Amino acid sequence: MTQPHRDPGARPTVVLLTADGVVPPTHLEELRGLADVRECTADTLAEALPGAEVLFVWDIFSGALASAWHAADALRWVHVAAAGVDALLFDGLRDSDVVVTNARGVFDGPIAEYVLACVLAHDKQLHHTERLQRAGVWRHRETTRVAGRRVLVVGTGGIGRATARLLRAVGTDVRGAGRRPSDDDEDFGVVLDSARLVEHLGDVDHLVMVAPLTEATRGMLGEAELAALPDGAHVINVGRGQLVDQDALTREIAAGRLSAHLDVLVVEPLPDGDPLWTLDGAHVSPHMSGDVVGWRDTLSEQFRDHLSTWARGGVPGPVVDKSRGYVSG
Amino acid sequence: MTQPHRDPGARPTVVLLTADGVVPPTHLEELRGLADVRECTADTLAEALPGAEVLFVWDIFSGALASAWHAADALRWVHVAAAGVDALLFDGLRDSDVVVTNARGVFDGPIAEYVLACVLAHDKQLHHTERLQRAGVWRHRETTRVAGRRVLVVGTGGIGRATARLLRAVGTDVRGAGRRPSDDDEDFGVVLDSARLVEHLGDVDHLVMVAPLTEATRGMLGEAELAALPDGAHVINVGRGQLVDQDALTREIAAGRLSAHLDVLVVEPLPDGDPLWTLDGAHVSPHMSGDVVGWRDTLSEQFRDHLSTWARGGVPGPVVDKSRGYVSG
């Protein structure tokens, strides 16, 4: 920005949306040095918003802005401390001039490592070995070479790209699937058309779901796509639960045809009694793939730096394409 | 070899040492095309050896040659279908002119991948997550970034080098420990002196044991070395159980100070009732880290190719340095 879009002399007001029981951001004193900070929860958001330029969504699964939108009389920028902004977006926000930013970059390396951990755990049968051990059974088996395995990464944003690079570094045969097909992508080599996903699944060993949740991606891994995967294929979901037809996937796992590592689920926490808790081929983790030691610091520092840019009259970026629902590369 | 060391016209006799219940080598018909093959087990080895030039040790944990050594009246070459030759070697063989070769190279990539799987399972807490899942508990935790973790690989042979390369490819900070220290090793960067291991353990996150078992390495990870590791360190043993003071390690795991992935143990199978079966921080697998689908084919093909060299009058290599107990680089 060559032209400041706001008066750099005016001190911004930031509403910090958090929740009871949520660990607060770090660096709060630094934020207070840059701006007037109003802490609130979903219940008090409408009271906190009037006059505030900035909303910092720390309670990342909150959809509270939609119902408090009428009170957002001065809002110009919303930052969400998450990669996915699906919980935040609604038509009023989409149609407004309010800028939305997300935690772009923070989770790329951590989630890539988590996906690699899931790939290796599957191919080296670590869960099966652990089960046998705890049953007191010594049973030699053959495992699978990871080098040369065929991986399809669905989602070509920062996390998908970091995942592809890491998986290629250990010798797997990686392709991507996204909105813009390519034969010459620097991270993926080949990017397939995600709108025709069902056609590209017949030779996939590991399918990694890391797309943003939008109307275009909701349910993209449906019954037909799951059926197109070969016997023994392994699904890893670190995107959003709603990308996948979870009931259809559960049936495939129960039949012993597919297995999965699911860090995200349609309903979180996974409800009591859900068969995914107990199926041998289902490995469920509580939405933690990107949350490495220090992650709250990193998220807080990212917002602090963005706020510093904002206070000086700049616009932090890259910004979310609100009509698409993600940062468009 | 410029000079054939045997008459290339004479058909060699190969003794194949196997055991009841062991899956036989593949490519047996090809071996029979190259040589007269006598199959035997430990009990019948002494009857099979007279007149045979070649012994193919397929039952890799067998020490039967020592007691049948008196019958080895024509033996000139022993090939073991394993990386470690500790079970085979004895003074009579060491002092003889008999050439020993091993399965050098076959296990490098597979075991490197297995070690990486253990590193990631530890840092991403996959076993803990699985335990919580099976107990029906949804509990978010923070995991550890793998990039930047400090790994020490003890053993600088082919498997250790492949492991170092793979671990470096995912961004860990790898060093080696071996008999010949170096500041400029192409795979390890720094190689520390394994005779002074205890001095180099204070900052290690992951300790990978992949040295050959020799008189110099037996018990090299003893009580003092284990005590020198920092709290929370993780031991991975894919070498031989006897490299480690298993009782001392068990005590450290029981105390919650260390954890371990142990693919090899002092006694295999691990005896019933051993605390390693049940300790949360102990992850025991049945000596399978290198055994990927197709491994028997690869081992069989390696011997077939070596035998073809031998039948033409050559000596397959590289050969094991029998006084050291491994192929010396």
XYZ file of C-alpha atoms in Angstrom:
658
model
C 0.000 0.000 0.000
C 1.499 3.304 -0.997
C -1.516 5.249 0.384
C -2.403 4.727 4.013
C -6.056 3.696 4.110
C -6.516 4.961 7.623
C -5.097 7.762 9.712
C -1.806 6.352 11.024
C -2.092 8.691 13.981
C -5.352 7.216 15.282
C -5.055 4.372 17.753
C -7.069 1.354 16.548
C -9.530 -0.513 18.709
C -9.260 -4.302 18.572
C -11.943 -6.679 19.739
C -10.443 -9.968 20.914
C -13.001 -12.763 20.585
C -12.124 -15.627 22.876
C -14.101 -18.138 24.928
C -14.263 -19.487 28.440
C -11.706 -22.222 28.906
C -9.642 -21.197 25.873
C -5.973 -20.439 26.623
C -5.535 -16.713 25.822
C -3.137 -15.368 23.198
C 0.362 -14.497 24.304
C 1.919 -11.057 23.726
C -1.246 -9.350 24.985
C 0.781 -6.505 26.489
C 2.351 -5.827 23.117
C -1.103 -5.739 21.543
C -2.198 -3.240 24.184
C 0.798 -1.123 23.250
C -0.462 -0.937 19.666
C -4.209 -0.675 20.200
C -7.079 -0.495 22.652
C -8.018 -4.117 23.209
C -11.521 -5.201 24.220
C -11.751 -8.837 25.267
C -15.074 -10.566 24.779
C -16.726 -13.916 24.211
C -19.468 -14.855 21.777
C -22.085 -13.685 24.280
C -20.600 -10.202 24.612
C -19.328 -9.678 21.070
C -22.206 -7.394 20.071
C -21.446 -5.137 23.026
C -17.738 -5.006 22.202
C -17.942 -4.338 18.461
C -19.328 -0.773 18.180
C -16.539 1.589 17.194
C -13.957 -1.177 16.757
C -11.970 -1.307 13.529
C -10.420 -4.711 14.088
C -11.680 -8.120 15.208
C -9.157 -10.764 16.264
C -10.911 -14.152 16.255
C -8.968 -16.259 18.728
C -11.875 -18.632 19.404
C -11.406 -20.030 15.929
C -14.501 -22.188 15.680
C -16.783 -19.309 16.627
C -19.438 -18.199 14.196
C -20.479 -15.396 16.544
C -19.741 -12.549 14.139
C -22.728 -13.416 11.957
C -25.214 -12.808 14.751
C -23.362 -9.732 16.062
C -22.876 -8.283 12.593
C -25.409 -5.498 13.192
C -23.070 -4.085 15.854
C -20.014 -4.008 13.575
C -20.426 -0.332 12.743
C -16.744 0.495 12.261
C -15.228 -2.908 11.446
C -12.653 -2.914 8.668
C -10.480 -5.959 9.301
C -10.996 -9.442 10.772
C -8.068 -11.734 11.519
C -8.702 -15.405 12.340
C -6.029 -17.378 14.168
C -6.646 -20.431 11.985
C -5.948 -21.575 8.456
C -9.577 -22.373 7.647
C -12.082 -19.499 7.732
C -15.187 -21.593 7.039
C -16.643 -21.018 10.509
C -16.339 -17.250 10.141
C -17.696 -16.443 6.697
C -21.303 -15.434 6.020
C -22.965 -13.408 3.290
C -22.944 -10.076 5.140
C -19.197 -10.303 5.665
C -18.587 -11.582 2.123
C -20.507 -8.656 0.630
C -18.813 -6.039 2.809
C -15.505 -4.233 2.354
C -14.134 -5.785 5.545
C -10.722 -7.359 4.949
C -10.229 -10.917 6.253
C -6.850 -12.464 6.977
C -5.965 -15.871 8.379
C -3.050 -17.695 9.972
C -1.490 -18.370 6.618
C 1.839 -20.178 6.875
C 1.747 -20.968 10.579
C 0.498 -24.516 10.150
C 2.237 -25.475 6.899
C 5.287 -27.253 8.306
C 3.603 -28.776 11.364
C 0.710 -30.278 9.410
C 3.028 -31.552 6.677
C 4.974 -33.412 9.370
C 1.770 -34.792 10.852
C 0.663 -36.122 7.472
C 4.052 -37.769 6.974
C 3.703 -39.342 10.425
C 0.341 -40.814 9.390
C 1.735 -42.118 6.087
C 4.613 -43.844 7.856
C 2.477 -45.167 10.719
C 0.233 -46.799 8.117
C 2.926 -48.260 5.898
C 5.052 -49.481 8.808
C 1.949 -50.830 10.619
C 2.822 -49.075 13.873
C -0.736 -49.196 15.217
C -1.063 -52.904 14.465
C 2.283 -53.592 16.122
C 1.204 -51.649 19.198
C -2.032 -53.635 19.375
C -0.164 -56.922 19.142
C 2.343 -55.776 21.758
C -0.336 -54.848 24.253
C -1.909 -58.270 23.672
C 1.466 -59.872 24.380
C 1.809 -61.215 20.838
C 5.162 -61.394 18.998
C 4.194 -61.674 15.335
C 6.588 -60.780 12.547
C 4.953 -59.174 9.497
C 6.130 -57.553 6.303
C 5.672 -53.802 5.980
C 5.598 -51.503 2.976
C 8.340 -49.442 1.425
C 7.296 -45.766 1.561
C 9.535 -44.707 -1.310
C 7.495 -44.996 -4.472
C 4.097 -44.944 -2.780
C 1.490 -42.961 -4.699
C 0.099 -40.038 -2.753
C -2.600 -37.616 -3.873
C -2.810 -34.344 -1.928
C -6.198 -32.676 -2.371
C -5.698 -28.976 -1.724
C -2.970 -26.809 -3.213
C -2.686 -24.052 -0.636
C 0.270 -23.503 1.642
C -0.347 -26.586 3.790
C -0.869 -28.866 0.799
C 2.304 -27.557 -0.813
C 4.402 -28.043 2.308
C 2.974 -31.556 2.607
C 3.845 -32.358 -0.995
C 7.404 -31.123 -0.572
C 7.956 -33.189 2.571
C 6.436 -36.322 1.075
C 8.570 -35.943 -2.034
C 11.651 -35.540 0.148
C 11.142 -39.091 1.443
C 10.670 -40.510 -2.031
C 6.927 -40.875 -2.428
C 5.281 -40.269 -5.767
C 3.126 -37.180 -5.055
C 0.500 -35.447 -7.144
C -1.910 -32.698 -6.202
C -5.570 -32.027 -6.903
C -6.944 -28.516 -7.044
C -9.039 -26.017 -8.870
C -6.330 -25.215 -11.425
C -4.824 -28.307 -13.105
C -1.177 -28.166 -14.120
C 1.458 -30.452 -15.562
C 4.312 -28.368 -14.313
C 3.707 -27.360 -10.724
C 6.841 -26.665 -8.704
C 5.631 -28.538 -5.617
C 3.303 -31.167 -7.048
C 4.598 -31.780 -10.537
C 1.096 -32.678 -11.683
C -2.032 -30.997 -10.300
C -5.226 -32.846 -11.238
C -8.660 -31.244 -11.496
C -10.322 -31.617 -8.107
C -13.738 -31.232 -9.742
C -13.068 -34.608 -11.391
C -11.550 -36.253 -8.337
C -13.398 -39.528 -8.855
C -11.433 -40.160 -12.048
C -8.058 -39.894 -10.352
C -8.372 -42.210 -7.371
C -7.871 -45.695 -8.804
C -4.130 -45.859 -8.163
C -3.848 -43.882 -4.927
C -2.164 -45.448 -1.881
C -2.487 -42.419 0.425
C -5.149 -39.739 -0.095
C -4.498 -36.530 1.838
C -7.436 -34.147 2.310
C -6.218 -30.631 3.054
C -8.547 -28.441 0.999
C -10.374 -25.500 2.571
C -14.046 -26.114 3.329
C -16.166 -24.198 0.842
C -19.398 -24.882 -0.978
C -17.273 -26.343 -3.785
C -15.374 -28.754 -1.536
C -18.056 -29.826 0.937
C -18.537 -33.582 0.570
C -16.015 -33.783 -2.268
C -14.860 -37.177 -0.985
C -18.245 -38.860 -1.252
C -19.433 -42.420 -1.579
C -18.459 -42.644 -5.261
C -14.977 -41.255 -4.665
C -14.376 -43.592 -1.732
C -15.539 -46.529 -3.836
C -13.046 -45.511 -6.527
C -10.094 -45.895 -4.174
C -8.282 -49.233 -4.422
C -8.510 -51.845 -1.666
C -6.153 -50.995 1.163
C -5.990 -47.274 0.402
C -5.430 -44.922 3.308
C -7.256 -41.615 3.788
C -5.708 -38.799 5.846
C -7.945 -35.838 6.649
C -6.289 -32.766 8.145
C -8.614 -30.284 6.409
C -12.184 -30.265 7.617
C -14.475 -33.155 8.502
C -17.154 -31.945 6.097
C -14.885 -32.522 3.090
C -15.674 -36.227 3.500
C -18.855 -38.297 3.612
C -17.978 -39.585 7.053
C -20.715 -42.214 7.132
C -19.588 -43.681 3.817
C -15.976 -43.662 4.984
C -16.967 -45.362 8.213
C -18.649 -48.119 6.219
C -15.522 -48.652 4.087
C -13.370 -48.839 7.213
C -15.784 -51.225 8.924
C -15.629 -53.438 5.826
C -11.840 -53.508 6.137
C -11.404 -52.042 2.665
C -9.993 -48.632 3.636
C -8.287 -47.193 6.688
C -7.933 -43.585 7.809
C -6.238 -41.072 10.041
C -8.820 -38.408 10.806
C -7.681 -35.283 12.647
C -10.918 -33.478 11.774
C -14.470 -34.766 11.932
C -17.926 -33.625 10.948
C -18.787 -33.093 14.624
C -15.987 -32.273 17.067
C -15.475 -33.711 19.592
C -16.468 -36.995 17.974
C -19.729 -38.023 19.678
C -19.744 -40.851 22.199
C -20.680 -44.136 20.621
C -19.493 -43.204 17.125
C -18.027 -46.351 15.513
C -14.874 -44.395 14.557
C -13.822 -44.520 18.208
C -13.349 -48.283 18.038
C -12.821 -49.462 14.449
C -9.327 -50.942 14.037
C -8.750 -49.073 10.792
C -9.873 -45.678 12.119
C -7.302 -43.482 13.850
C -8.942 -40.394 15.303
C -7.080 -37.410 16.738
C -8.624 -34.280 18.306
C -7.931 -31.585 15.680
C -4.325 -31.132 16.711
C -2.239 -31.844 13.608
C -0.854 -28.316 13.360
C -0.612 -27.511 17.036
C 3.043 -27.871 17.899
C 4.622 -26.555 21.080
C 4.719 -22.773 20.736
C 1.833 -22.560 18.255
C -0.064 -19.997 20.356
C 3.021 -17.807 20.449
C 3.420 -18.067 16.698
C -0.244 -17.204 16.107
C -0.063 -14.306 18.543
C 3.105 -12.951 16.967
C 1.558 -13.143 13.526
C -1.396 -11.032 14.651
C 0.869 -8.606 16.495
C 2.897 -8.074 13.327
C -0.250 -7.662 11.239
C -1.649 -5.188 13.776
C 1.552 -3.209 13.652
C 1.173 -2.965 9.864
C -2.460 -1.916 10.276
C -1.667 0.717 12.896
C 0.830 2.282 10.491
C -1.863 2.503 7.815
C -1.032 -0.666 5.857
C -3.158 -3.711 5.114
C -1.721 -7.024 6.288
C -1.773 -9.790 3.768
C -2.236 -11.946 1.889
C -5.969 -11.477 2.386
C -8.662 -14.127 2.127
C -10.688 -14.179 -1.066
C -14.051 -14.110 0.710
C -16.022 -15.334 -2.286
C -13.761 -18.391 -2.616
C -13.241 -18.913 1.091
C -9.435 -19.053 1.182
C -6.317 -17.119 0.235
C -6.126 -17.459 -3.520
C -2.567 -17.998 -4.761
C 39.426 -59.984 -9.516
C 41.588 -60.231 -12.585
C 42.601 -63.836 -11.729
C 39.837 -66.354 -11.234
C 40.405 -67.910 -7.811
C 38.608 -71.090 -8.737
C 38.095 -73.122 -11.908
C 35.203 -71.372 -13.667
C 34.376 -74.648 -15.362
C 33.637 -76.504 -12.130
C 30.083 -76.407 -10.854
C 29.991 -75.166 -7.240
C 28.127 -76.919 -4.474
C 26.008 -74.664 -2.234
C 24.700 -75.645 1.161
C 21.462 -73.815 1.964
C 21.006 -73.551 5.719
C 17.376 -73.008 6.568
C 15.068 -74.096 9.401
C 11.704 -75.703 9.897
C 8.969 -73.095 9.659
C 11.163 -70.565 7.836
C 9.798 -69.367 4.485
C 12.335 -70.587 1.890
C 14.286 -68.304 -0.440
C 12.775 -67.497 -3.808
C 14.618 -68.098 -7.094
C 15.664 -71.577 -5.958
C 15.429 -72.903 -9.520
C 17.848 -70.230 -10.683
C 20.249 -71.211 -7.920
C 19.998 -74.840 -9.031
C 20.881 -73.693 -12.525
C 24.120 -72.206 -11.207
C 25.122 -74.769 -8.597
C 24.326 -78.046 -6.882
C 22.195 -77.012 -3.931
C 21.982 -79.054 -0.722
C 19.234 -77.927 1.629
C 19.744 -78.563 5.309
C 18.854 -77.358 8.781
C 21.100 -76.846 11.793
C 20.725 -80.525 12.683
C 21.913 -81.747 9.293
C 24.471 -79.053 8.491
C 27.474 -81.252 9.345
C 26.244 -83.912 6.916
C 25.709 -81.375 4.130
C 28.995 -79.459 4.368
C 31.651 -81.959 3.186
C 32.805 -81.008 -0.302
C 30.712 -77.819 -0.444
C 32.426 -74.562 -1.432
C 29.580 -72.246 -0.501
C 27.254 -71.849 2.485
C 24.131 -69.711 2.120
C 22.843 -68.891 5.610
C 19.133 -68.252 5.147
C 18.263 -69.055 8.785
C 19.972 -65.837 9.785
C 19.978 -66.277 13.542
C 21.625 -69.688 13.306
C 24.993 -70.221 14.934
C 25.112 -73.786 13.610
C 28.279 -73.360 11.567
C 30.463 -73.171 14.689
C 29.516 -76.679 15.800
C 29.608 -78.114 12.252
C 32.903 -76.401 11.433
C 34.838 -79.690 11.497
C 32.826 -80.805 8.451
C 33.586 -77.689 6.387
C 36.407 -79.340 4.463
C 35.988 -77.405 1.215
C 34.214 -74.231 2.351
C 35.464 -71.002 0.768
C 32.541 -68.561 0.999
C 29.661 -67.949 3.422
C 26.835 -65.560 2.561
C 24.385 -64.488 5.280
C 20.988 -63.105 4.251
C 21.158 -60.430 6.974
C 22.969 -57.200 7.642
C 24.356 -58.302 11.015
C 26.720 -61.269 11.055
C 27.112 -61.468 14.849
C 25.278 -64.797 15.115
C 27.567 -66.399 12.522
C 31.079 -65.390 13.519
C 33.378 -67.532 15.703
C 37.127 -67.805 16.041
C 37.575 -70.725 13.640
C 35.802 -68.846 10.868
C 37.583 -65.582 11.704
C 40.967 -67.244 11.488
C 40.214 -69.068 8.244
C 40.467 -67.877 4.646
C 36.729 -68.325 4.162
C 35.158 -65.203 2.666
C 32.026 -63.852 4.393
C 29.480 -61.595 2.712
C 26.214 -60.181 4.038
C 22.999 -58.597 2.765
C 24.668 -55.234 2.465
C 22.363 -52.571 1.059
C 19.131 -54.568 1.124
C 17.903 -53.103 4.400
C 19.267 -49.550 4.132
C 16.191 -47.810 2.751
C 13.579 -49.899 4.592
C 15.185 -49.472 8.002
C 15.786 -45.761 7.428
C 12.048 -45.398 6.768
C 11.219 -47.399 9.878
C 13.408 -45.162 12.024
C 11.734 -42.074 10.562
C 8.356 -43.622 11.366
C 9.433 -44.058 14.990
C 10.747 -40.493 15.215
C 7.484 -39.097 13.887
C 5.281 -41.406 15.964
C 7.089 -40.144 19.052
C 7.060 -36.444 18.245
C 3.457 -36.456 17.002
C 2.355 -38.630 19.971
C 0.580 -41.139 17.749
C 0.685 -43.922 20.339
C -0.716 -41.649 23.043
C -3.466 -40.477 20.721
C -4.352 -44.069 19.874
C -4.524 -44.941 23.576
C -6.820 -41.989 24.280
C -8.995 -42.866 21.293
C -9.475 -46.458 22.386
C -10.421 -45.147 25.840
C -12.994 -42.849 24.213
C -11.162 -39.692 25.275
C -10.975 -36.555 23.101
C -8.026 -34.611 24.517
C -6.204 -31.975 22.512
C -2.439 -31.799 23.156
C 0.488 -29.954 21.669
C 2.984 -32.010 19.667
C 6.587 -31.359 18.676
C 8.010 -29.935 15.488
C 10.295 -32.563 13.940
C 12.331 -30.055 11.950
C 15.251 -29.025 14.116
C 15.114 -32.040 16.428
C 18.550 -33.332 17.424
C 19.168 -36.897 16.344
C 22.273 -38.987 17.014
C 22.695 -42.071 14.824
C 25.094 -44.574 16.385
C 26.507 -46.666 13.555
C 27.933 -45.332 10.315
C 27.421 -48.284 7.986
C 25.015 -48.369 5.075
C 21.877 -48.441 7.216
C 23.050 -45.624 9.468
C 23.945 -43.510 6.456
C 20.596 -44.071 4.746
C 18.895 -43.200 8.022
C 20.891 -39.988 8.366
C 20.079 -38.920 4.820
C 16.350 -39.519 5.289
C 16.239 -37.755 8.651
C 18.110 -34.775 7.214
C 15.645 -34.661 4.315
C 12.842 -33.895 6.775
C 14.846 -31.184 8.512
C 16.184 -32.838 11.648
C 19.624 -31.961 12.973
C 21.513 -35.250 12.546
C 24.931 -36.317 13.727
C 26.574 -39.718 13.670
C 28.693 -41.678 16.106
C 31.216 -44.211 14.933
C 34.715 -45.542 15.170
C 36.198 -42.827 12.954
C 35.230 -39.281 14.015
C 34.859 -36.679 11.305
C 33.797 -33.067 10.960
C 33.074 -33.375 7.302
C 31.113 -36.541 6.614
C 28.929 -36.444 3.521
C 25.937 -38.092 5.211
C 26.327 -37.085 8.850
C 28.186 -33.814 8.733
C 29.732 -34.554 12.123
C 30.664 -38.086 13.244
C 31.401 -38.289 16.961
C 33.635 -40.883 18.590
C 31.401 -43.792 19.617
C 33.995 -44.862 22.189
C 33.140 -41.657 24.070
C 29.400 -41.879 23.539
C 28.566 -40.839 27.092
C 29.998 -37.371 26.445
C 27.739 -36.707 23.478
C 24.286 -37.546 24.778
C 23.257 -34.515 26.816
C 21.428 -32.739 24.006
C 19.981 -35.695 22.088
C 16.234 -35.854 21.387
C 16.293 -39.105 19.393
C 19.065 -41.695 19.784
C 19.177 -44.256 16.975
C 21.127 -47.471 17.622
C 22.118 -49.127 14.356
C 25.681 -50.274 15.012
C 26.751 -53.857 14.304
C 27.032 -56.065 17.374
C 30.719 -56.693 18.103
C 32.789 -56.998 21.238
C 33.389 -53.240 20.941
C 29.705 -52.332 20.735
C 28.127 -54.839 23.115
C 26.453 -52.873 25.930
C 27.667 -49.552 24.503
C 24.403 -47.918 25.633
C 24.790 -48.743 29.304
C 23.452 -47.305 32.516
C 25.793 -44.305 32.428
C 24.969 -43.481 28.822
C 21.222 -43.771 29.444
C 21.568 -41.523 32.483
C 23.355 -38.951 30.318
C 20.362 -38.609 27.991
C 18.083 -35.650 28.783
C 14.607 -36.139 30.236
C 12.151 -37.065 27.530
C 14.746 -38.474 25.139
C 13.673 -41.261 22.820
C 15.763 -44.341 22.036
C 15.265 -46.274 18.789
C 17.051 -49.619 18.495
C 17.083 -51.270 15.078
C 20.565 -52.778 15.503
C 20.836 -55.561 18.035
C 19.314 -55.868 21.486
C 22.717 -56.472 23.081
C 23.917 -52.992 22.128
C 21.799 -51.730 25.031
C 21.617 -52.490 28.742
C 17.996 -53.491 28.435
C 17.376 -53.682 32.180
C 18.695 -50.161 32.695
C 16.616 -48.887 29.785
C 13.544 -50.609 31.184
C 14.072 -48.812 34.498
C 14.363 -45.421 32.733
C 11.153 -46.111 30.801
C 9.325 -47.281 33.916
C 10.380 -44.054 35.628
C 8.848 -42.091 32.757
C 12.159 -40.411 31.978
C 12.865 -42.047 28.609
C 10.793 -43.801 25.969
C 11.830 -46.232 23.257
C 10.980 -48.044 20.060
C 12.754 -51.392 20.229
C 12.721 -53.571 17.123
C 15.474 -55.787 18.537
C 15.822 -57.199 22.039
C 18.346 -59.123 24.062
C 16.142 -62.229 23.887
C 13.820 -62.645 20.890
C 10.915 -63.210 21.077
C 10.640 -60.970 24.135
C 9.854 -63.347 27.045
C 6.360 -63.441 28.506
C 6.039 -61.196 31.523
C 8.826 -58.824 30.512
C 7.800 -55.303 31.614
C 8.566 -53.981 28.120
C 5.380 -55.645 26.899
C 3.246 -53.276 28.950
C 5.129 -50.065 29.794
C 3.453 -47.056 28.151
C 6.776 -45.673 26.959
C 8.030 -48.937 25.462
C 7.101 -49.778 21.884
C 8.263 -53.264 20.966
C 8.218 -54.718 17.466
C 9.287 -58.232 16.437
C 12.570 -57.608 14.547
C 10.844 -56.494 11.379
C 12.096 -52.969 10.677
C 13.791 -53.901 7.409
C 11.382 -56.529 6.213
C 9.296 -54.838 3.559
C 7.084 -56.664 1.089
C 9.436 -58.398 -1.347
C 12.387 -58.567 1.042
C 12.863 -62.320 0.573
C 12.979 -61.801 -3.184
C 15.552 -59.053 -2.804
C 17.697 -61.186 -0.502
C 17.405 -64.177 -2.827
C 18.295 -62.110 -5.875
C 21.311 -60.691 -4.101
C 22.634 -64.185 -3.375
C 21.832 -65.364 -6.894
C 23.851 -62.487 -8.346
C 26.704 -63.155 -5.935
C 26.630 -66.865 -6.795
C 26.750 -66.037 -10.463
C 29.904 -63.977 -9.819
C 31.364 -66.827 -7.784
C 30.584 -69.458 -10.427
C 32.459 -67.354 -12.998
C 35.517 -67.276 -10.737
C 34.963 -63.896 -9.064
C 34.547 -62.987 -5.415
C 31.321 -61.165 -4.566
C 31.713 -58.121 -2.397
C 32.116 -56.046 -0.421
C 33.232 -58.701 2.049
C 32.827 -58.632 5.816
C 35.902 -57.717 7.820
C 35.727 -60.769 10.077
C 37.982 -59.319 12.767
C 35.760 -56.227 13.051
C 32.472 -57.999 12.485
C 31.080 -55.855 9.675
C 31.823 -54.534 6.207
C 34.427 -51.852 6.793
C 33.891 -48.797 4.612
